[in-house]
mmCIF file of C-alpha atoms in Angstrom:
data_model
loop_
_atom_site.group_PDB
_atom_site.id
_atom_site.type_symbol
_atom_site.label_atom_id
_atom_site.label_comp_id
_atom_site.label_asym_id
_atom_site.label_seq_id
_atom_site.Cartn_x
_atom_site.Cartn_y
_atom_site.Cartn_z
ATOM 1 C CA MET A 37 114.646 49.121 144.059
ATOM 2 C CA SER A 38 112.652 45.976 143.400
ATOM 3 C CA THR A 39 114.020 42.854 145.088
ATOM 4 C CA TYR A 40 113.360 39.179 144.477
ATOM 5 C CA LYS A 41 115.385 36.413 146.125
ATOM 6 C CA GLY A 42 118.474 38.610 145.981
ATOM 7 C CA GLY A 43 119.890 37.420 149.286
ATOM 8 C CA ALA A 44 123.177 38.918 150.445
ATOM 9 C CA LYS A 45 123.729 40.689 147.118
ATOM 10 C CA ILE A 46 121.152 43.279 148.135
ATOM 11 C CA LYS A 47 123.181 44.442 151.121
ATOM 12 C CA LYS A 48 126.194 45.412 149.007
ATOM 13 C CA GLN A 49 124.024 47.371 146.594
ATOM 14 C CA VAL A 50 122.265 49.188 149.437
ATOM 15 C CA GLU A 51 125.575 50.055 151.060
ATOM 16 C CA SER A 52 126.877 51.544 147.814
ATOM 17 C CA ILE A 53 123.754 53.723 147.501
ATOM 18 C CA LEU A 54 123.794 54.939 151.078
ATOM 19 C CA SER A 55 127.518 55.738 150.742
ATOM 20 C CA GLN A 56 127.084 58.095 147.781
ATOM 21 C CA THR A 57 129.139 61.263 148.113
ATOM 22 C CA GLY A 58 127.792 64.788 147.811
ATOM 23 C CA VAL A 59 124.126 63.777 148.119
ATOM 24 C CA ALA A 60 121.758 62.568 150.822
ATOM 25 C CA THR A 61 120.154 59.298 149.749
ATOM 26 C CA ASN A 62 117.029 57.419 150.735
ATOM 27 C CA ILE A 63 115.896 54.067 149.359
ATOM 28 C CA LEU A 64 112.396 52.758 148.695
ATOM 29 C CA ILE A 65 112.418 48.974 148.257
ATOM 30 C CA ARG A 66 109.528 46.839 147.091
ATOM 31 C CA ASP A 67 110.111 43.145 147.681
ATOM 32 C CA ASP A 68 108.343 41.048 145.071
ATOM 33 C CA GLY A 69 107.552 37.986 147.188
ATOM 34 C CA SER A 70 111.034 36.738 148.099
ATOM 35 C CA ASP A 71 112.137 33.741 150.147
ATOM 36 C CA GLN A 72 112.549 33.961 153.916
ATOM 37 C CA ALA A 73 116.335 34.354 153.737
ATOM 38 C CA THR A 74 116.004 37.481 151.588
ATOM 39 C CA LEU A 75 113.225 38.868 153.784
ATOM 40 C CA LYS A 76 115.454 38.532 156.854
ATOM 41 C CA ILE A 77 118.259 40.415 155.103
ATOM 42 C CA LEU A 78 115.849 43.176 154.131
ATOM 43 C CA ARG A 79 114.550 43.478 157.694
ATOM 44 C CA ASP A 80 118.129 43.741 158.965
ATOM 45 C CA ILE A 81 118.870 46.453 156.391
ATOM 46 C CA LYS A 82 115.794 48.369 157.530
ATOM 47 C CA LYS A 83 116.779 47.988 161.178
ATOM 48 C CA ASP A 84 120.271 49.351 160.522
ATOM 49 C CA ASN A 85 119.006 52.263 158.393
ATOM 50 C CA ILE A 86 115.627 53.035 159.900
ATOM 51 C CA ASN A 87 115.520 56.662 158.734
ATOM 52 C CA ARG A 88 116.873 56.111 155.230
ATOM 53 C CA VAL A 89 115.336 52.858 153.992
ATOM 54 C CA ARG A 90 111.634 52.116 153.552
ATOM 55 C CA ILE A 91 110.562 48.596 152.533
ATOM 56 C CA VAL A 92 107.246 47.432 151.129
ATOM 57 C CA PHE A 93 106.801 43.663 151.444
ATOM 58 C CA ALA A 94 104.409 42.602 148.693
ATOM 59 C CA SER A 95 103.253 39.634 146.647
ATOM 60 C CA ASN A 96 104.938 38.477 143.454
ATOM 61 C CA VAL A 97 103.820 40.375 140.350
ATOM 62 C CA GLY A 98 107.019 40.263 138.281
ATOM 63 C CA TRP A 99 109.753 42.854 137.921
ATOM 64 C CA LYS A 100 107.951 45.106 135.412
ATOM 65 C CA LYS A 101 104.831 45.582 137.531
ATOM 66 C CA SER A 102 106.951 45.824 140.661
ATOM 67 C CA PHE A 103 108.980 48.767 139.348
ATOM 68 C CA HIS A 104 105.891 50.507 137.959
ATOM 69 C CA SER A 105 104.299 50.113 141.383
ATOM 70 C CA LEU A 106 107.298 51.877 142.911
ATOM 71 C CA LEU A 107 106.956 54.760 140.453
ATOM 72 C CA GLN A 108 103.366 55.332 141.582
ATOM 73 C CA SER A 109 104.001 54.664 145.266
ATOM 74 C CA GLU A 110 102.690 57.086 147.869
ATOM 75 C CA PHE A 111 106.267 57.199 149.171
ATOM 76 C CA ALA A 112 107.803 58.295 145.836
ATOM 77 C CA HIS A 113 107.266 61.990 146.494
ATOM 78 C CA GLY A 114 109.051 64.929 148.063
ATOM 79 C CA PHE A 115 112.590 64.395 146.772
ATOM 80 C CA ASP A 116 114.758 66.422 144.393
ATOM 81 C CA TYR A 117 115.863 63.448 142.285
ATOM 82 C CA TYR A 118 114.887 59.827 141.706
ATOM 83 C CA GLY A 119 116.555 56.775 140.221
ATOM 84 C CA PHE A 120 116.191 53.049 139.687
ATOM 85 C CA SER A 121 118.488 50.457 141.189
ATOM 86 C CA ASP A 122 119.036 46.789 140.484
ATOM 87 C CA GLN A 123 119.279 44.622 143.581
ATOM 88 C CA ASP A 124 122.747 43.271 142.875
ATOM 89 C CA ASP A 125 124.964 45.984 141.354
ATOM 90 C CA ILE A 126 127.526 48.176 143.074
ATOM 91 C CA TRP A 127 127.589 51.922 142.504
ATOM 92 C CA MET A 128 130.739 54.010 142.461
ATOM 93 C CA PRO A 129 130.662 56.701 145.180
ATOM 94 C CA ASP A 130 130.061 59.621 142.802
ATOM 95 C CA LYS A 131 127.457 58.016 140.525
ATOM 96 C CA LEU A 132 124.552 60.146 141.696
ATOM 97 C CA SER A 133 126.432 63.392 142.210
ATOM 98 C CA THR A 134 127.969 63.189 138.732
ATOM 99 C CA CYS A 135 124.569 62.725 137.074
ATOM 100 C CA ILE A 136 122.921 65.388 139.209
ATOM 101 C CA ASN A 137 125.691 67.905 138.512
ATOM 102 C CA MET A 138 125.185 67.417 134.772
ATOM 103 C CA MET A 139 121.521 68.315 135.111
ATOM 104 C CA GLU A 140 122.094 71.217 137.479
ATOM 105 C CA ALA A 141 124.677 72.752 135.150
ATOM 106 C CA ASP A 142 121.744 73.455 132.813
ATOM 107 C CA SER A 143 119.555 76.302 134.122
ATOM 108 C CA TRP A 144 116.474 74.970 132.288
ATOM 109 C CA ASP A 145 113.881 73.971 134.889
ATOM 110 C CA GLY A 146 111.898 71.387 132.916
ATOM 111 C CA PRO A 147 111.989 67.564 133.009
ATOM 112 C CA LYS A 148 115.547 66.236 133.013
ATOM 113 C CA LEU A 149 117.097 62.773 133.033
ATOM 114 C CA ALA A 150 120.787 61.873 133.233
ATOM 115 C CA HIS A 151 122.247 58.430 132.639
ATOM 116 C CA CYS A 152 125.735 56.986 132.702
ATOM 117 C CA SER A 153 127.836 54.129 131.405
ATOM 118 C CA ALA A 154 128.665 51.016 133.416
ATOM 119 C CA LEU A 155 131.427 48.471 133.715
ATOM 120 C CA THR A 156 129.960 45.046 133.039
ATOM 121 C CA VAL A 157 131.605 42.620 135.452
ATOM 122 C CA ASP A 158 131.203 39.139 136.845
ATOM 123 C CA GLU A 159 130.323 38.448 140.463
ATOM 124 C CA ASN A 160 134.010 38.888 141.404
ATOM 125 C CA LEU A 161 133.979 42.376 139.830
ATOM 126 C CA GLN A 162 136.224 41.200 136.996
ATOM 127 C CA MET A 163 135.471 42.811 133.651
ATOM 128 C CA ARG A 164 133.558 40.628 131.218
ATOM 129 C CA GLY A 165 134.489 40.405 127.569
ATOM 130 C CA GLU A 166 131.160 41.775 126.390
ATOM 131 C CA GLN A 167 130.711 45.376 127.505
ATOM 132 C CA GLU A 168 127.527 47.396 127.108
ATOM 133 C CA HIS A 169 128.056 50.393 124.841
ATOM 134 C CA ARG A 170 125.435 52.978 125.690
ATOM 135 C CA ILE A 171 124.405 55.827 123.400
ATOM 136 C CA ALA A 172 123.653 59.307 124.711
ATOM 137 C CA GLN A 173 120.133 59.397 123.270
ATOM 138 C CA PRO A 174 118.047 58.077 120.365
ATOM 139 C CA LEU A 175 118.387 59.448 116.835
ATOM 140 C CA ASN A 176 114.802 60.716 116.759
ATOM 141 C CA HIS A 177 111.403 60.060 118.309
ATOM 142 C CA LYS A 178 110.482 57.099 116.105
ATOM 143 C CA ASN A 179 113.845 55.516 116.866
ATOM 144 C CA ALA A 180 113.063 55.991 120.561
ATOM 145 C CA PHE A 181 109.720 54.204 120.140
ATOM 146 C CA ALA A 182 111.535 51.256 118.531
ATOM 147 C CA THR A 183 114.539 50.757 120.807
ATOM 148 C CA GLU A 184 115.284 50.435 124.530
ATOM 149 C CA TYR A 185 118.033 53.045 124.836
ATOM 150 C CA PHE A 186 117.917 53.750 128.555
ATOM 151 C CA GLN A 187 119.148 51.374 131.257
ATOM 152 C CA GLY A 188 117.200 51.645 134.503
ATOM 153 C CA CYS A 189 120.100 51.261 136.899
ATOM 154 C CA ALA A 190 121.979 54.064 135.078
ATOM 155 C CA MET A 191 119.234 56.715 135.363
ATOM 156 C CA VAL A 192 118.597 59.714 137.559
ATOM 157 C CA TRP A 193 115.753 62.176 136.930
ATOM 158 C CA ASN A 194 114.388 65.328 138.532
ATOM 159 C CA GLN A 195 111.060 66.119 140.189
ATOM 160 C CA ALA A 196 109.671 67.771 137.053
ATOM 161 C CA CYS A 197 110.259 64.521 135.168
ATOM 162 C CA MET A 198 108.733 62.520 138.025
ATOM 163 C CA ASP A 199 105.615 64.680 137.855
ATOM 164 C CA LEU A 200 105.227 63.744 134.188
ATOM 165 C CA ILE A 201 105.771 60.051 134.907
ATOM 166 C CA GLN A 202 103.242 59.978 137.730
ATOM 167 C CA ARG A 203 100.473 61.724 135.778
ATOM 168 C CA HIS A 204 99.664 58.424 134.031
ATOM 169 C CA GLN A 205 99.201 54.924 135.418
ATOM 170 C CA MET A 206 100.723 52.411 133.013
ATOM 171 C CA LYS A 207 98.158 50.186 131.251
ATOM 172 C CA ASP A 208 100.318 47.949 129.036
ATOM 173 C CA PRO A 209 101.948 45.229 131.196
ATOM 174 C CA ASN A 210 104.598 44.604 128.527
ATOM 175 C CA ILE A 211 106.239 48.038 128.949
ATOM 176 C CA SER A 212 109.337 48.025 131.148
ATOM 177 C CA HIS A 213 109.990 50.762 133.693
ATOM 178 C CA ASP A 214 113.295 51.957 132.253
ATOM 179 C CA TYR A 215 112.116 52.067 128.642
ATOM 180 C CA TRP A 216 109.091 54.072 129.766
ATOM 181 C CA VAL A 217 110.863 56.606 131.991
ATOM 182 C CA GLY A 218 113.623 57.133 129.439
ATOM 183 C CA LEU A 219 111.037 57.625 126.693
ATOM 184 C CA ILE A 220 109.043 60.175 128.697
ATOM 185 C CA ALA A 221 112.181 62.152 129.504
ATOM 186 C CA TYR A 222 113.420 62.084 125.922
ATOM 187 C CA LEU A 223 110.084 63.052 124.346
ATOM 188 C CA PHE A 224 109.154 65.839 126.740
ATOM 189 C CA GLY A 225 112.350 66.923 128.472
ATOM 190 C CA LYS A 226 116.139 66.896 128.203
ATOM 191 C CA VAL A 227 118.555 63.965 128.448
ATOM 192 C CA TYR A 228 122.189 64.083 129.600
ATOM 193 C CA PHE A 229 124.814 61.353 129.348
ATOM 194 C CA CYS A 230 128.010 60.602 131.266
ATOM 195 C CA GLU A 231 130.308 58.394 129.178
ATOM 196 C CA GLU A 232 132.522 57.552 132.144
ATOM 197 C CA PRO A 233 131.352 54.350 133.897
ATOM 198 C CA LYS A 234 129.816 55.099 137.271
ATOM 199 C CA PHE A 235 128.704 51.678 138.494
ATOM 200 C CA TYR A 236 129.522 47.991 138.268
ATOM 201 C CA HIS A 237 126.756 46.175 136.420
ATOM 202 C CA ILE A 238 127.162 42.648 137.702
ATOM 203 C CA ARG A 239 126.119 39.825 135.399
ATOM 204 C CA TYR A 240 125.510 36.395 136.882
ATOM 205 C CA ASP A 241 125.568 33.158 134.922
ATOM 206 C CA ASN A 242 121.992 32.403 135.958
ATOM 207 C CA SER A 243 120.632 35.849 135.112
ATOM 208 C CA GLU A 244 117.298 35.783 133.270
ATOM 209 C CA SER A 245 117.718 39.269 131.893
ATOM 210 C CA SER A 246 118.903 39.825 128.338
ATOM 211 C CA ASP A 247 120.121 43.310 129.210
ATOM 212 C CA GLY A 248 123.462 43.890 127.526
ATOM 213 C CA ASN A 249 123.398 40.577 125.664
ATOM 214 C CA VAL A 250 122.409 41.111 122.033
ATOM 215 C CA LYS A 251 122.221 37.434 121.071
ATOM 216 C CA LYS A 252 120.165 36.473 124.104
ATOM 217 C CA GLY A 253 117.762 39.364 123.518
ATOM 218 C CA ARG A 254 117.300 38.494 119.859
ATOM 219 C CA LEU A 255 116.649 34.828 120.619
ATOM 220 C CA ARG A 256 114.010 35.863 123.139
ATOM 221 C CA ARG A 257 112.270 37.985 120.515
ATOM 222 C CA ILE A 258 112.326 35.186 117.922
ATOM 223 C CA LYS A 259 110.798 32.855 120.504
ATOM 224 C CA SER A 260 108.050 35.419 121.142
ATOM 225 C CA LEU A 261 107.342 35.672 117.417
ATOM 226 C CA LEU A 262 106.836 31.919 117.280
ATOM 227 C CA THR A 263 104.604 31.704 120.358
ATOM 228 C CA SER A 264 101.968 34.321 119.499
ATOM 229 C CA LYS A 265 103.352 36.865 121.964
ATOM 230 C CA ASP A 266 104.168 40.490 121.214
ATOM 231 C CA ALA A 267 107.940 40.608 120.886
ATOM 232 C CA TYR A 268 108.429 44.345 121.381
ATOM 233 C CA MET A 269 107.190 47.124 123.617
ATOM 234 C CA ASN A 270 104.537 49.248 121.927
ATOM 235 C CA PRO A 271 104.058 52.501 123.884
ATOM 236 C CA SER A 272 101.316 53.898 121.651
ATOM 237 C CA LEU A 273 98.314 53.144 123.871
ATOM 238 C CA ASP A 274 99.809 54.698 127.002
ATOM 239 C CA LEU A 275 101.375 57.696 125.281
ATOM 240 C CA LEU A 276 98.153 58.564 123.484
ATOM 241 C CA GLU A 277 96.052 58.089 126.599
ATOM 242 C CA GLY A 278 98.314 59.861 129.063
ATOM 243 C CA TYR A 279 100.235 62.449 127.045
ATOM 244 C CA SER A 280 98.181 63.330 123.976
ATOM 245 C CA ASP A 281 98.247 67.005 124.926
ATOM 246 C CA LEU A 282 102.054 67.037 124.865
ATOM 247 C CA LEU A 283 102.649 65.091 121.645
ATOM 248 C CA ASN A 284 103.410 66.914 118.424
ATOM 249 C CA ARG A 285 101.214 66.227 115.390
ATOM 250 C CA SER A 286 103.725 63.932 113.663
ATOM 251 C CA ASP A 287 104.330 61.769 116.739
ATOM 252 C CA LYS A 288 100.619 61.542 117.487
ATOM 253 C CA HIS A 289 99.839 60.353 113.951
ATOM 254 C CA PHE A 290 102.611 57.732 114.005
ATOM 255 C CA LEU A 291 101.534 56.480 117.426
ATOM 256 C CA GLU A 292 97.972 56.154 116.162
ATOM 257 C CA CYS A 293 99.318 53.970 113.346
ATOM 258 C CA MET A 294 101.213 51.886 115.921
ATOM 259 C CA ARG A 295 98.060 51.489 117.971
ATOM 260 C CA GLU A 296 95.859 50.476 115.028
ATOM 261 C CA TYR A 297 98.312 48.538 112.827
ATOM 262 C CA LYS A 298 96.716 45.151 113.554
ATOM 263 C CA CYS A 299 93.361 46.430 112.267
ATOM 264 C CA HIS A 300 94.374 48.615 109.324
ATOM 265 C CA PHE A 301 96.761 47.493 106.603
ATOM 266 C CA LYS A 302 97.516 51.094 105.623
ATOM 267 C CA ASP A 303 98.785 51.841 109.142
ATOM 268 C CA LYS A 304 100.858 48.673 109.119
ATOM 269 C CA MET A 305 102.557 49.583 105.850
ATOM 270 C CA GLN A 306 103.284 53.105 107.032
ATOM 271 C CA ILE A 307 105.116 51.721 110.052
ATOM 272 C CA ILE A 308 107.058 49.160 108.022
ATOM 273 C CA SER A 309 108.093 51.669 105.340
ATOM 274 C CA ASP A 310 109.188 54.419 107.731
ATOM 275 C CA GLU A 311 113.003 54.584 107.706
ATOM 276 C CA ASP A 312 113.193 56.427 111.050
ATOM 277 C CA PHE A 313 111.389 53.583 112.805
ATOM 278 C CA ARG A 314 114.401 51.343 113.243
ATOM 279 C CA ARG A 315 116.640 49.580 115.710
ATOM 280 C CA PRO A 316 120.474 49.836 115.976
ATOM 281 C CA SER A 317 121.269 47.282 113.258
ATOM 282 C CA ARG A 318 119.714 46.308 109.943
ATOM 283 C CA SER A 319 119.031 42.750 111.085
ATOM 284 C CA ALA A 320 117.356 43.950 114.279
ATOM 285 C CA THR A 321 115.236 46.396 112.281
ATOM 286 C CA MET A 322 114.188 43.667 109.835
ATOM 287 C CA LEU A 323 113.161 41.390 112.705
ATOM 288 C CA MET A 324 111.119 44.182 114.306
ATOM 289 C CA LYS A 325 109.334 45.014 111.052
ATOM 290 C CA LEU A 326 108.625 41.327 110.496
ATOM 291 C CA ALA A 327 106.940 41.389 113.895
ATOM 292 C CA VAL A 328 104.784 44.293 112.701
ATOM 293 C CA LEU A 329 103.919 42.403 109.504
ATOM 294 C CA ILE A 330 102.688 39.314 111.374
ATOM 295 C CA ASN A 331 100.996 41.279 114.175
ATOM 296 C CA ARG A 332 103.549 40.385 116.845
ATOM 297 C CA TYR A 333 104.934 43.842 117.540
#
């Protein structure tokens, strides 16, 4: 869990994690430079759960770097399963056990990741009109490169998957933790999905995240296109550097095109013309390929 000025909301989330049924839970929290009120709450949480909660008080680096730091932490070792948590959701008691049981029902011993649906609610736990409709997994590898299918707070993965994640230190600061972990699991392991909602994903009116809000996410991308920023996550550099030995020939070639598209027109056109490289809707796909065309991908 990465925290930042979460205040009292953090306590409810922590309680819901520590109260999970059928599993023994521990929490590693990295605070990303919060205010004193939040720091006091975190210290109280640690005091009340001294053997189950570890907290790293650190400087502000932003939520992406904060979560990636947690993935590579010296304390993120020695457990059977791992998962991300937002600081202000509430998990249903069987969230973890349901996901873990899905993975353990499969005798395969390689990298596994399970994720589940959520109920999107307001701060009073009343259902919001716009619900997040999650899909079990991407259509294919190129579709996975193009779209953020996996929601961090819905994920659980095994030690074999964690070993893969920790073999490479992320270089691209634009890559989010959940997109990356979901992509690694999908490319090199197995993914499982529970359609039944297993946590309350609380949306606040002042939330900066565009998670679950299509219009807000698209407006953010258009703004990035107009301000010379890359509007999408391009995993090519990190996948080629950290996992070249595991990539098949087709994926490796396409990732090389993604890495070099700003320098070579042929690579750019191959990306734009590839029908598998697409997002969930036609309009979203057109916007993404426009970003490739103008070197903003």
